[in-house]
């Protein structure tokens, strides 16, 4: 049950001179939904991009399913990438292809299945995300929520054991967003997929998360189960769940006033 | 000690008129808050600056106003002030950055040529059906405007030359000038410049938009090569259509010359045809087509390089497209100049 599928060790990431991730180490376990959360600009998306090999870390290692992720062009990394699905923030469906062609793309590129089988798989996947009607539509003709569901279908088409979701509920109405949460839970329960979700929607986190990784200013502040996290009563994590906004958690530093006050009214 | 009597409302308007003199002074200052009932952000900022630069005392201040001033007190970290980096460091950084850019551009070129030729047989990623679509968009779509413009260029060239040639009584060479000028130089160059503006910019905008919308990242994580997937179909489509467009552009330009020769100069149709046949040199024609092929690769290369370079938001797409068109035309003219030495 508690087998690690992704292991990140001492990951440090930089954009130019600016360090965005400091010495991150964490694990993602099989058949678990782990939510990476934190306030804006804390390095969530950067962590995702390093984990799936789009960016190379300044130091540290990422290990997915026993393979160390390195250069994107290396055969080992490519083989591993085929075993993960990624759902991007805005879907990232290819605008020049229909929804069906988008979903069929990984199958056409990486398998030798016949067109008949591919079409059947695509229809099955579309059905599983309740998007049967979108088969022949172009991404531009879909709403934001439909696009995200189509993106999940594409991410899952090669039956990956790991799924990454970058802000699945951002910009969606509460009903669609809840539907998406249910879908993620279903996939974890029925397919045993490890799901990594990046979000800062508190309601969604409380529903789907098994465990959470809380980042602040590029450092891990909390890494553990959701139940434990909710018991924390003070500090940034408690502030986050209680929606106390004090700009990045840290109290603003107040300088000693140099004003000489002679008298007050 | 300088004493300032503050008005009832320390607002933006008062600060605008009075802050200059107050900030210019030095030495201790006493702010008399006796009449003050309200203070706004500008007033608070003024007090903060005074506090840092001069020894400041306040008198008869109301508690809420003092709280307001002190609650927004910020910490000024003087170590974070931007310092200009040394001269040689700046030169080195700029040189290194340019070198990196050049390396990226070169790798796009190499990958394009590799995946467009040898690599095509290695993997079955090539999208069937898209080639025809791209040929239609990139080549056929540009045909109308290219023909119209080269026709007009042919007309202009013929009219200008006819006036000069007439002075020498050398009217008969008009056709030779137009035909050779169009085949060797103007046909390929004009076609390339028009396609750089149309196809090159479209390529950049398309790839840049895909980059911004994370579609390129999505391709990579699906284990697909983005150059192979996006650039190679365009590479082939333009390689196939560019020579055809160029040949038609040459013909259209020559036709423009004929119209002028017939109507303005009054040459006989038979004479025009004879001159035309005499001046078509097969070697020139073949070299012209080769030249247009090279131009088509330059258009796709520069166009996709600027597209892949984009990161960030929508405004970057527009900037990249502009840069791409300017650079493509520059590169094409340079290449044309180099070609002119060889034949």
Short mmCIF file of C-alpha atoms in Angstrom, two decimals, chain B:
data_model
loop_
_atom_site.label_atom_id
_atom_site.label_comp_id
_atom_site.label_asym_id
_atom_site.label_seq_id
_atom_site.Cartn_x
_atom_site.Cartn_y
_atom_site.Cartn_z
CA UNK B 1 14.94 74.07 14.87
CA UNK B 2 12.66 74.37 11.87
CA UNK B 3 9.00 74.35 12.90
CA UNK B 4 6.24 73.39 10.47
CA UNK B 5 2.63 74.13 11.33
CA UNK B 6 0.56 71.51 9.58
CA UNK B 7 -2.90 72.26 8.18
CA UNK B 8 -6.20 70.61 9.13
CA UNK B 9 -6.02 67.99 6.40
CA UNK B 10 -2.64 66.72 5.32
CA UNK B 11 -3.70 65.46 1.92
CA UNK B 12 -2.14 64.90 -1.47
CA UNK B 13 -2.70 68.52 -2.57
CA UNK B 14 -0.98 69.98 0.45
CA UNK B 15 1.95 67.55 0.11
CA UNK B 16 2.26 68.39 -3.61
CA UNK B 17 2.83 72.05 -2.89
CA UNK B 18 4.70 71.93 0.41
CA UNK B 19 6.85 68.79 0.40
CA UNK B 20 9.62 70.22 -1.81
CA UNK B 21 10.76 72.83 0.68
CA UNK B 22 10.37 70.52 3.68
CA UNK B 23 12.36 67.68 2.13
CA UNK B 24 15.08 70.01 0.85
CA UNK B 25 15.98 71.19 4.35
CA UNK B 26 18.40 69.55 6.76
CA UNK B 27 18.77 69.44 10.50
CA UNK B 28 16.12 68.79 13.13
CA UNK B 29 12.50 69.58 12.35
CA UNK B 30 9.41 69.94 14.51
CA UNK B 31 6.03 69.03 13.07
CA UNK B 32 3.15 70.75 14.81
CA UNK B 33 0.09 68.51 14.54
CA UNK B 34 -2.15 70.67 16.69
CA UNK B 35 -4.73 71.44 13.99
CA UNK B 36 -4.40 68.18 12.09
CA UNK B 37 -7.58 66.11 11.85
CA UNK B 38 -6.74 63.76 9.00
CA UNK B 39 -3.76 62.49 7.06
CA UNK B 40 -3.61 60.51 3.81
CA UNK B 41 -1.00 58.18 2.25
CA UNK B 42 0.99 61.03 0.80
CA UNK B 43 1.16 62.74 4.17
CA UNK B 44 2.22 59.54 5.92
CA UNK B 45 4.89 58.94 3.29
CA UNK B 46 6.23 62.45 3.84
CA UNK B 47 6.52 61.85 7.60
CA UNK B 48 8.25 58.51 6.97
CA UNK B 49 10.83 60.09 4.70
CA UNK B 50 11.49 62.91 7.16
CA UNK B 51 11.88 60.39 9.94
CA UNK B 52 14.60 58.61 8.01
CA UNK B 53 16.45 61.66 6.73
CA UNK B 54 16.13 64.23 9.51
CA UNK B 55 15.73 64.18 13.24
CA UNK B 56 11.98 64.64 13.46
CA UNK B 57 9.84 65.61 16.42
CA UNK B 58 6.06 65.81 16.51
CA UNK B 59 3.88 67.84 18.80
CA UNK B 60 0.23 67.70 19.84
CA UNK B 61 -0.50 64.73 17.62
CA UNK B 62 -3.79 62.87 17.96
CA UNK B 63 -3.42 59.22 18.92
CA UNK B 64 -5.23 57.79 15.82
CA UNK B 65 -3.02 59.76 13.47
CA UNK B 66 0.15 58.64 15.26
CA UNK B 67 -1.07 55.02 15.02
CA UNK B 68 -1.76 55.46 11.35
CA UNK B 69 1.77 56.73 10.77
CA UNK B 70 3.44 54.04 12.84
CA UNK B 71 1.38 51.08 11.63
CA UNK B 72 2.66 51.37 8.07
CA UNK B 73 6.27 51.80 9.12
CA UNK B 74 8.33 49.75 6.73
CA UNK B 75 11.75 48.29 7.08
CA UNK B 76 14.18 49.73 4.59
CA UNK B 77 16.84 47.21 3.78
CA UNK B 78 19.69 49.26 2.41
CA UNK B 79 21.67 46.14 1.41
CA UNK B 80 19.02 45.30 -1.22
CA UNK B 81 19.61 48.49 -3.18
CA UNK B 82 20.37 47.72 -6.78
CA UNK B 83 23.96 48.33 -7.62
CA UNK B 84 25.15 48.53 -11.17
CA UNK B 85 27.33 45.57 -12.01
CA UNK B 86 30.90 46.26 -13.13
CA UNK B 87 31.56 47.10 -16.76
CA UNK B 88 33.32 43.87 -17.65
CA UNK B 89 30.70 41.79 -15.90
CA UNK B 90 28.03 43.41 -18.05
CA UNK B 91 30.01 42.79 -21.24
CA UNK B 92 30.60 39.19 -20.22
CA UNK B 93 26.96 38.61 -19.31
CA UNK B 94 25.71 40.06 -22.56
CA UNK B 95 28.22 38.04 -24.56
CA UNK B 96 27.26 34.87 -22.72
CA UNK B 97 23.54 35.52 -23.20
CA UNK B 98 24.02 36.08 -26.92
CA UNK B 99 26.05 32.91 -27.11
CA UNK B 100 23.24 30.97 -25.41
CA UNK B 101 20.66 32.46 -27.79
CA UNK B 102 22.83 31.49 -30.73
CA UNK B 103 23.16 27.96 -29.40
CA UNK B 104 19.39 27.63 -29.06
CA UNK B 105 18.85 28.99 -32.59
CA UNK B 106 21.42 26.57 -33.95
CA UNK B 107 19.86 23.63 -32.15
CA UNK B 108 16.44 24.50 -33.61
CA UNK B 109 18.02 24.55 -37.09
CA UNK B 110 19.84 21.26 -36.59
CA UNK B 111 16.79 19.54 -35.13
CA UNK B 112 14.59 20.87 -37.93
CA UNK B 113 16.94 19.58 -40.61
CA UNK B 114 17.48 16.27 -38.80
CA UNK B 115 13.83 15.48 -38.05
CA UNK B 116 12.82 16.81 -41.45
CA UNK B 117 15.11 14.42 -43.29
CA UNK B 118 16.87 11.47 -41.62
CA UNK B 119 14.71 11.41 -38.50
CA UNK B 120 11.52 11.09 -40.53
CA UNK B 121 12.14 7.41 -41.01
CA UNK B 122 13.16 6.79 -37.44
CA UNK B 123 9.84 7.33 -35.75
CA UNK B 124 6.28 7.18 -36.94
CA UNK B 125 5.32 10.51 -35.41
CA UNK B 126 4.76 12.30 -38.68
CA UNK B 127 1.15 13.36 -38.93
CA UNK B 128 -0.34 12.26 -42.19
CA UNK B 129 -2.86 14.66 -43.66
CA UNK B 130 -1.38 17.67 -41.94
CA UNK B 131 1.11 18.18 -44.77
CA UNK B 132 -1.62 18.96 -47.30
CA UNK B 133 -3.29 21.30 -44.86
CA UNK B 134 -0.03 23.12 -44.15
CA UNK B 135 0.80 23.37 -47.85
CA UNK B 136 -2.58 24.93 -48.44
CA UNK B 137 -2.19 27.43 -45.59
CA UNK B 138 1.46 28.35 -45.97
CA UNK B 139 1.86 28.17 -49.74
CA UNK B 140 -1.42 28.45 -51.58
CA UNK B 141 -2.74 31.02 -49.13
CA UNK B 142 0.14 33.36 -49.96
CA UNK B 143 -0.12 32.90 -53.73
CA UNK B 144 -2.62 35.64 -54.53
CA UNK B 145 -0.83 38.47 -52.75
CA UNK B 146 2.56 37.31 -54.04
CA UNK B 147 1.39 37.28 -57.66
CA UNK B 148 -0.29 40.66 -57.35
CA UNK B 149 2.78 42.27 -55.82
CA UNK B 150 5.33 40.77 -58.20
CA UNK B 151 3.13 41.82 -61.14
CA UNK B 152 3.24 45.40 -59.89
CA UNK B 153 7.00 45.18 -59.29
CA UNK B 154 7.38 43.94 -62.88
CA UNK B 155 5.36 46.90 -64.12
CA UNK B 156 7.36 49.40 -62.06
CA UNK B 157 10.68 47.87 -63.09
CA UNK B 158 9.72 47.97 -66.76
CA UNK B 159 8.44 51.54 -66.65
CA UNK B 160 11.57 52.83 -64.89
CA UNK B 161 13.92 50.91 -67.19
CA UNK B 162 12.04 51.89 -70.35
CA UNK B 163 12.61 55.57 -69.61
CA UNK B 164 16.35 55.02 -69.09
CA UNK B 165 16.77 52.68 -72.05
CA UNK B 166 14.89 55.02 -74.37
CA UNK B 167 17.54 57.68 -73.73
CA UNK B 168 20.11 55.32 -75.27
CA UNK B 169 17.74 54.04 -77.94
CA UNK B 170 18.10 50.61 -76.37
CA UNK B 171 14.39 49.82 -76.00
CA UNK B 172 14.92 46.34 -77.31
CA UNK B 173 16.80 45.32 -74.14
CA UNK B 174 13.79 46.04 -71.92
CA UNK B 175 12.55 42.46 -72.09
CA UNK B 176 16.01 41.07 -71.36
CA UNK B 177 16.27 43.31 -68.30
CA UNK B 178 12.86 42.41 -66.91
CA UNK B 179 13.18 38.67 -67.58
CA UNK B 180 16.69 38.29 -66.18
CA UNK B 181 16.03 40.65 -63.28
CA UNK B 182 12.91 38.75 -62.31
CA UNK B 183 14.41 35.28 -62.63
CA UNK B 184 17.76 35.94 -61.00
CA UNK B 185 16.83 38.39 -58.30
CA UNK B 186 13.41 39.92 -57.82
CA UNK B 187 11.20 36.86 -58.19
CA UNK B 188 12.77 34.74 -55.44
CA UNK B 189 13.48 37.72 -53.20
CA UNK B 190 10.00 39.23 -53.37
CA UNK B 191 8.33 35.86 -52.87
CA UNK B 192 10.57 35.20 -49.86
CA UNK B 193 9.92 38.60 -48.30
CA UNK B 194 6.15 38.29 -48.72
CA UNK B 195 6.16 34.78 -47.30
CA UNK B 196 8.37 35.93 -44.43
CA UNK B 197 5.75 38.49 -43.55
CA UNK B 198 2.89 36.09 -43.92
CA UNK B 199 4.09 32.57 -43.19
CA UNK B 200 7.01 33.44 -40.92
CA UNK B 201 4.88 35.60 -38.65
CA UNK B 202 2.11 33.00 -38.59
CA UNK B 203 4.62 30.32 -37.60
CA UNK B 204 5.99 32.42 -34.76
CA UNK B 205 2.56 33.40 -33.51
CA UNK B 206 1.30 29.81 -33.60
CA UNK B 207 4.29 28.32 -31.79
CA UNK B 208 4.46 31.19 -29.29
CA UNK B 209 0.79 30.78 -28.44
CA UNK B 210 1.29 27.05 -27.98
CA UNK B 211 4.24 27.79 -25.72
CA UNK B 212 2.27 30.27 -23.62
CA UNK B 213 -0.69 27.89 -23.29
CA UNK B 214 1.63 25.09 -22.14
CA UNK B 215 0.82 23.04 -25.23
CA UNK B 216 4.54 22.63 -25.95
CA UNK B 217 5.08 21.36 -22.39
CA UNK B 218 2.16 18.98 -22.89
CA UNK B 219 3.76 17.60 -26.05
CA UNK B 220 7.03 17.04 -24.22
CA UNK B 221 5.36 15.23 -21.34
CA UNK B 222 3.54 13.03 -23.82
CA UNK B 223 6.99 12.01 -25.01
CA UNK B 224 6.74 13.84 -28.35
CA UNK B 225 9.43 15.98 -29.89
CA UNK B 226 8.03 19.47 -30.38
CA UNK B 227 10.23 20.26 -33.38
CA UNK B 228 9.15 17.08 -35.09
CA UNK B 229 5.52 17.61 -34.28
CA UNK B 230 5.12 21.31 -35.04
CA UNK B 231 8.01 22.42 -37.24
CA UNK B 232 8.64 19.50 -39.58
CA UNK B 233 5.22 19.58 -41.30
CA UNK B 234 5.74 23.29 -41.92
CA UNK B 235 9.28 22.64 -43.12
CA UNK B 236 8.07 20.18 -45.72
CA UNK B 237 5.01 22.17 -46.68
CA UNK B 238 7.04 25.28 -47.39
CA UNK B 239 9.87 23.37 -49.04
CA UNK B 240 7.33 21.94 -51.46
CA UNK B 241 5.34 25.11 -52.14
CA UNK B 242 8.00 27.82 -52.04
CA UNK B 243 9.64 26.88 -55.39
CA UNK B 244 6.20 26.76 -57.03
CA UNK B 245 5.21 30.12 -55.61
CA UNK B 246 8.55 31.53 -56.76
CA UNK B 247 8.15 30.26 -60.33
CA UNK B 248 4.68 31.76 -60.51
CA UNK B 249 5.93 35.01 -58.98
CA UNK B 250 8.64 35.22 -61.65
CA UNK B 251 6.06 34.63 -64.37
CA UNK B 252 3.75 37.24 -62.93
CA UNK B 253 6.55 39.80 -62.76
CA UNK B 254 7.58 39.10 -66.34
CA UNK B 255 3.98 39.46 -67.42
CA UNK B 256 3.92 42.89 -65.79
CA UNK B 257 6.98 43.80 -67.88
CA UNK B 258 5.28 42.53 -71.05
CA UNK B 259 2.24 44.70 -70.42
CA UNK B 260 4.44 47.78 -70.19
CA UNK B 261 6.52 46.76 -73.24
CA UNK B 262 3.35 46.26 -75.30
CA UNK B 263 1.32 49.28 -74.20
CA UNK B 264 3.87 51.93 -73.24
CA UNK B 265 6.91 51.12 -75.34
CA UNK B 266 4.90 49.74 -78.21
CA UNK B 267 6.91 46.59 -78.87
CA UNK B 268 5.35 44.00 -81.18
CA UNK B 269 4.10 40.80 -79.47
CA UNK B 270 6.27 38.66 -81.75
CA UNK B 271 9.36 40.62 -80.75
CA UNK B 272 8.48 40.36 -77.08
CA UNK B 273 8.17 36.58 -77.37
CA UNK B 274 11.47 36.25 -79.22
CA UNK B 275 13.31 38.30 -76.64
CA UNK B 276 11.63 36.34 -73.84
CA UNK B 277 12.67 32.95 -75.20
CA UNK B 278 16.19 34.17 -75.82
CA UNK B 279 16.64 35.35 -72.26
CA UNK B 280 15.35 32.36 -70.34
CA UNK B 281 18.48 30.58 -69.19
CA UNK B 282 17.86 27.19 -67.63
CA UNK B 283 20.80 27.44 -65.24
CA UNK B 284 19.55 30.73 -63.85
CA UNK B 285 16.11 29.28 -63.39
CA UNK B 286 17.35 26.22 -61.51
CA UNK B 287 19.60 28.31 -59.26
CA UNK B 288 16.70 30.62 -58.55
CA UNK B 289 14.57 27.72 -57.40
CA UNK B 290 17.40 26.44 -55.20
CA UNK B 291 17.70 29.91 -53.73
CA UNK B 292 13.98 29.98 -52.95
CA UNK B 293 14.33 26.61 -51.24
CA UNK B 294 17.01 28.00 -48.94
CA UNK B 295 14.83 31.05 -48.26
CA UNK B 296 11.94 28.79 -47.27
CA UNK B 297 14.13 27.01 -44.70
CA UNK B 298 15.28 30.35 -43.32
CA UNK B 299 11.66 31.49 -42.94
CA UNK B 300 10.64 28.38 -41.01
CA UNK B 301 13.83 28.31 -38.96
CA UNK B 302 13.74 31.93 -37.78
CA UNK B 303 9.95 31.80 -37.38
CA UNK B 304 10.02 28.77 -35.12
CA UNK B 305 13.10 29.91 -33.18
CA UNK B 306 11.32 33.11 -32.13
CA UNK B 307 8.21 31.12 -31.30
CA UNK B 308 9.99 28.66 -29.01
CA UNK B 309 11.89 31.48 -27.30
CA UNK B 310 8.71 32.96 -25.87
CA UNK B 311 7.89 32.54 -22.23
CA UNK B 312 5.37 34.45 -20.22
CA UNK B 313 2.15 35.98 -21.40
CA UNK B 314 0.18 37.09 -24.42
CA UNK B 315 2.07 40.33 -24.98
CA UNK B 316 5.24 38.31 -25.51
CA UNK B 317 3.56 36.63 -28.49
CA UNK B 318 3.11 39.94 -30.26
CA UNK B 319 6.66 41.05 -29.52
CA UNK B 320 8.11 37.75 -30.73
CA UNK B 321 6.11 37.96 -33.95
CA UNK B 322 7.40 41.43 -34.73
CA UNK B 323 11.00 40.46 -34.01
CA UNK B 324 10.58 37.33 -36.06
CA UNK B 325 9.44 39.17 -39.20
CA UNK B 326 12.22 41.75 -38.95
CA UNK B 327 14.87 39.08 -38.39
CA UNK B 328 13.56 36.83 -41.15
CA UNK B 329 13.66 39.60 -43.74
CA UNK B 330 17.14 40.58 -42.56
CA UNK B 331 18.42 37.01 -42.81
CA UNK B 332 16.84 36.57 -46.25
CA UNK B 333 18.44 39.72 -47.64
CA UNK B 334 21.82 38.73 -46.20
CA UNK B 335 21.49 35.27 -47.75
CA UNK B 336 20.49 36.85 -51.05
CA UNK B 337 23.56 39.07 -50.99
CA UNK B 338 25.75 36.02 -50.35
CA UNK B 339 24.06 34.18 -53.21
CA UNK B 340 24.73 37.03 -55.60
CA UNK B 341 28.46 36.38 -55.29
CA UNK B 342 28.06 32.83 -56.55
CA UNK B 343 26.13 33.48 -59.72
#
